[in-house]
Amino acid sequence: VHEQPLRLGIIGAGKLGMTLARVAVEAALEVRLSGSGDVEQLAYMARLLSPGARATTTREVATDADVVVLAVPFHRFRQLAPGLLDGKVVVDAMDYWAPTDGALPDLSASSGTPTPWSKPGSPERGSCAR
Amino acid sequence: VEIGIDNFVSEVIDPRTGEAVPPDVRMQQFLAEVVVADKSGVDTFGVGEHHHRYFLDSAPVVILAAAAALTERIRLRTAVTVLSADDPVRLFEQFATLDLVSRGRTEMVLGRGSFTEAFPLFGLDLADYDSLFEEKLGLILQLRQDAHPHWAGRHRSPLTGQGVYPRPVQERLPMWVGVGGTPSSFVRAGRLGLPLMVGIIGGDPTRFVPLIDLYRRAGASAGHPPESLQVGIHCFGFVGDTDEQAADDFWPGYLRTMTTVGRERGLPAPGRARYDAERGEHGAFFIGSPRTVARKVVALAEAVGDLSRFTMQMTNSIMSPETMHHAIELLGGEVKPLVHSMTS
């Protein structure tokens, strides 16, 4: 039986996103990756650091994946388009640490606070794992 | 391979009294470390920049100027200057002045900074993390070659040919880029043809080789010659007469730092087993006898291909000045010659 490989989308091409992309390609997943910069430049980096992963836009990563990993810095989370991941299975790899994310007024709790993804009543619809 | 130290002026507990050394005494101890390094043949000495209650190094250029007056040949640098949170014009003026004080021994290592205390302190928005660094790096590079720059950008007022003085002793003030593991930072440094300082805090340092290749390729495709694409690596390190002594000298303060500052920053609490693994052949800690440390530096230099510089972060929060001085003397007097004899 030949199953389609799982399509993994990774949003965020930093230390975590790029490393995960490499490991996922090695595990024979179909990997799409997006970052905050230019897609061409990301493709250039991916050819060296995670060969086999396809660099594309965040919109396409969200549309074309079975599972989406959120690997952007926490303080960038709100720059993603609202509703982008509606109905998706999302793996949330973000954590709030005040020392690196700055003091965010609506997250007064201490470091290590889960992101809005895993909070009940999140405006986004879908399944989330952390 | 040049051998250097990049230390922090952070709070230190005197192991004999169990008390924190007063800030003015600690500052004198730090300056003494630079003097010992200078006399021992260590090539470079850097000081970190932090804006935090456990640290005394928020004004690193002031500290380096004092060190410059006390030393003769060691090169003085930052590790790293948080460029995003400062005005490039003011920074250039300060480092050019330091270059006059030190008679041409100054280097800048510019980074985004791994911690962000400086952002709210200076009224900056973290959302501008990348654009601040990109823009300010462009400006400071321009200031290096042009005393009367014309410049306009988002984050400061335009320059219309006013003079930026003094000019440094060195025709081109060395400017390195300090990076962590963010791939796009390696590409940026390569495209600009700037020497690269890679800070590695854990794990097998050879995992960074693909990122260093990325830097070199980005540099080559932007037309920069290989000699302008120098690579340095920075890790935790400490030297003792034996592996065991070095490991035991460094451990208590390392444990303390990781369970206080490290915890605040989301780093896991360390165990001795993990610490000992990092000291091993494939770990990021260069802690051991001169021979062990030298062998590890040489192995890293071989993996990287062409390593210009290796620096270690030796600051430890529970340590006597005598233990620190001995370690510095071993680094300059034994590790450095051993590395040179093994690589020549």
CSV table of N, CA and C in Angstrom, one decimal, chain B residues 19-80:
chain,number,residue,atom,x,y,z
B,19,GLU,N,30.3,35.5,49.8
B,19,GLU,CA,29.6,36.8,49.6
B,19,GLU,C,29.9,37.3,48.2
B,20,ALA,N,28.9,38.1,47.6
B,20,ALA,CA,29.1,38.7,46.3
B,20,ALA,C,30.2,39.8,46.5
B,21,VAL,N,31.1,39.8,45.5
B,21,VAL,CA,32.2,40.8,45.5
B,21,VAL,C,31.6,42.1,45.2
B,22,PRO,N,31.9,43.2,45.9
B,22,PRO,CA,31.3,44.5,45.6
B,22,PRO,C,31.6,45.0,44.2
B,23,PRO,N,30.7,45.7,43.6
B,23,PRO,CA,30.8,46.1,42.1
B,23,PRO,C,32.1,46.7,41.8
B,24,ASP,N,32.6,47.7,42.6
B,24,ASP,CA,33.9,48.3,42.2
B,24,ASP,C,35.0,47.4,42.3
B,25,VAL,N,35.0,46.4,43.3
B,25,VAL,CA,36.1,45.4,43.4
B,25,VAL,C,36.0,44.5,42.2
B,26,ARG,N,34.8,44.1,41.9
B,26,ARG,CA,34.6,43.2,40.8
B,26,ARG,C,35.1,43.8,39.4
B,27,MET,N,34.9,45.1,39.3
B,27,MET,CA,35.4,45.8,38.1
B,27,MET,C,36.9,45.7,38.0
B,28,GLN,N,37.6,46.0,39.2
B,28,GLN,CA,39.0,45.9,39.2
B,28,GLN,C,39.5,44.5,38.9
B,29,GLN,N,38.8,43.5,39.4
B,29,GLN,CA,39.1,42.1,39.1
B,29,GLN,C,39.0,41.8,37.6
B,30,PHE,N,38.0,42.4,37.0
B,30,PHE,CA,37.8,42.1,35.5
B,30,PHE,C,39.0,42.8,34.8
B,31,LEU,N,39.4,44.0,35.1
B,31,LEU,CA,40.5,44.6,34.5
B,31,LEU,C,41.8,43.9,34.7
B,32,ALA,N,41.9,43.3,35.9
B,32,ALA,CA,43.1,42.4,36.1
B,32,ALA,C,43.1,41.2,35.2
B,33,GLU,N,41.9,40.7,34.9
B,33,GLU,CA,41.9,39.5,34.0
B,33,GLU,C,42.4,39.9,32.6
B,34,VAL,N,42.1,41.1,32.2
B,34,VAL,CA,42.6,41.5,30.8
B,34,VAL,C,44.1,41.7,30.9
B,35,VAL,N,44.6,42.3,32.0
B,35,VAL,CA,46.0,42.4,32.1
B,35,VAL,C,46.8,41.1,32.1
B,36,VAL,N,46.2,40.1,32.8
B,36,VAL,CA,46.9,38.8,32.8
B,36,VAL,C,46.8,38.2,31.4
B,37,ALA,N,45.7,38.3,30.8
B,37,ALA,CA,45.6,37.8,29.4
B,37,ALA,C,46.6,38.4,28.5
B,38,ASP,N,46.8,39.7,28.6
B,38,ASP,CA,47.7,40.5,27.8
B,38,ASP,C,49.1,39.9,28.0
B,39,LYS,N,49.5,39.7,29.2
B,39,LYS,CA,50.9,39.3,29.6
B,39,LYS,C,51.0,37.8,29.2
B,40,SER,N,49.9,37.0,29.1
B,40,SER,CA,50.1,35.6,28.9
B,40,SER,C,50.0,35.3,27.4
B,41,GLY,N,49.8,36.3,26.5
B,41,GLY,CA,49.9,36.0,25.1
B,41,GLY,C,48.5,35.7,24.5
B,42,VAL,N,47.4,35.9,25.2
B,42,VAL,CA,46.1,35.7,24.7
B,42,VAL,C,45.9,36.8,23.6
B,43,ASP,N,45.3,36.4,22.4
B,43,ASP,CA,45.3,37.4,21.3
B,43,ASP,C,44.2,38.5,21.5
B,44,THR,N,43.0,38.1,22.0
B,44,THR,CA,41.9,39.1,22.0
B,44,THR,C,41.2,39.0,23.3
B,45,PHE,N,40.6,40.1,23.8
B,45,PHE,CA,39.8,40.0,25.0
B,45,PHE,C,38.5,40.8,24.7
B,46,GLY,N,37.4,40.2,24.9
B,46,GLY,CA,36.1,40.9,24.6
B,46,GLY,C,35.3,41.0,25.9
B,47,VAL,N,34.4,42.0,25.9
B,47,VAL,CA,33.5,42.1,27.1
B,47,VAL,C,32.1,42.1,26.5
B,48,GLY,N,31.2,41.5,27.3
B,48,GLY,CA,29.8,41.4,26.9
B,48,GLY,C,29.1,42.7,27.1
B,49,GLU,N,27.9,42.8,26.7
B,49,GLU,CA,27.0,44.0,27.0
B,49,GLU,C,25.7,43.4,27.6
B,50,HIS,N,25.4,43.8,28.8
B,50,HIS,CA,24.1,43.4,29.4
B,50,HIS,C,23.5,44.6,30.1
B,51,HIS,N,22.2,44.6,30.1
B,51,HIS,CA,21.5,45.6,30.9
B,51,HIS,C,20.6,44.9,31.9
B,52,HIS,N,21.2,44.4,33.0
B,52,HIS,CA,20.6,43.4,33.8
B,52,HIS,C,21.2,43.6,35.2
B,53,ARG,N,20.5,43.2,36.2
B,53,ARG,CA,20.9,43.5,37.6
B,53,ARG,C,22.1,42.7,38.0
B,54,TYR,N,22.4,41.5,37.4
B,54,TYR,CA,23.5,40.7,37.8
B,54,TYR,C,24.8,41.1,37.0
B,55,PHE,N,24.7,42.2,36.2
B,55,PHE,CA,25.9,42.5,35.3
B,55,PHE,C,26.3,44.0,35.5
B,56,LEU,N,27.6,44.2,35.3
B,56,LEU,CA,28.2,45.5,35.4
B,56,LEU,C,28.7,46.0,34.1
B,57,ASP,N,28.3,45.4,33.0
B,57,ASP,CA,28.9,45.7,31.7
B,57,ASP,C,27.9,46.3,30.7
B,58,SER,N,27.1,47.3,31.2
B,58,SER,CA,26.1,47.9,30.2
B,58,SER,C,26.9,49.0,29.4
B,59,ALA,N,28.1,49.4,29.8
B,59,ALA,CA,28.8,50.4,29.1
B,59,ALA,C,30.2,49.8,28.7
B,60,PRO,N,30.2,48.9,27.8
B,60,PRO,CA,31.5,48.1,27.6
B,60,PRO,C,32.6,49.0,27.1
B,61,VAL,N,32.3,50.0,26.3
B,61,VAL,CA,33.5,50.8,25.7
B,61,VAL,C,34.2,51.5,26.9
B,62,VAL,N,33.5,51.9,27.9
B,62,VAL,CA,34.2,52.5,29.0
B,62,VAL,C,35.2,51.5,29.7
B,63,ILE,N,34.7,50.3,29.9
B,63,ILE,CA,35.5,49.2,30.5
B,63,ILE,C,36.7,49.0,29.6
B,64,LEU,N,36.5,48.9,28.3
B,64,LEU,CA,37.6,48.6,27.3
B,64,LEU,C,38.6,49.7,27.3
B,65,ALA,N,38.1,50.9,27.5
B,65,ALA,CA,39.1,52.0,27.5
B,65,ALA,C,40.0,51.9,28.7
B,66,ALA,N,39.5,51.5,29.8
B,66,ALA,CA,40.3,51.3,31.0
B,66,ALA,C,41.3,50.2,30.8
B,67,ALA,N,40.8,49.1,30.1
B,67,ALA,CA,41.7,48.0,29.8
B,67,ALA,C,42.7,48.4,28.8
B,68,ALA,N,42.4,49.2,27.9
B,68,ALA,CA,43.4,49.7,26.9
B,68,ALA,C,44.6,50.4,27.5
B,69,ALA,N,44.3,51.2,28.6
B,69,ALA,CA,45.3,51.9,29.2
B,69,ALA,C,46.2,51.0,30.1
B,70,LEU,N,45.8,49.8,30.4
B,70,LEU,CA,46.5,48.9,31.2
B,70,LEU,C,47.3,47.8,30.5
B,71,THR,N,47.0,47.8,29.1
B,71,THR,CA,47.6,46.6,28.4
B,71,THR,C,48.4,47.2,27.2
B,72,GLU,N,49.1,46.2,26.6
B,72,GLU,CA,50.0,46.7,25.5
B,72,GLU,C,49.7,46.1,24.1
B,73,ARG,N,49.4,44.8,24.1
B,73,ARG,CA,49.2,44.2,22.7
B,73,ARG,C,47.9,43.5,22.5
B,74,ILE,N,47.2,43.1,23.5
B,74,ILE,CA,46.0,42.3,23.3
B,74,ILE,C,45.0,43.2,22.5
B,75,ARG,N,44.2,42.5,21.6
B,75,ARG,CA,43.2,43.2,20.9
B,75,ARG,C,41.9,43.2,21.7
B,76,LEU,N,41.2,44.4,21.7
B,76,LEU,CA,40.1,44.6,22.6
B,76,LEU,C,38.8,44.7,21.8
B,77,ARG,N,37.8,44.0,22.2
B,77,ARG,CA,36.6,44.0,21.4
B,77,ARG,C,35.3,43.8,22.3
B,78,THR,N,34.2,43.8,21.7
B,78,THR,CA,32.9,43.6,22.4
B,78,THR,C,32.4,42.2,22.1
B,79,ALA,N,31.5,41.7,22.9
B,79,ALA,CA,31.0,40.4,22.7
B,79,ALA,C,29.6,40.2,23.2
B,80,VAL,N,28.6,40.7,22.6
B,80,VAL,CA,28.7,41.6,21.4
B,80,VAL,C,28.1,42.9,21.8
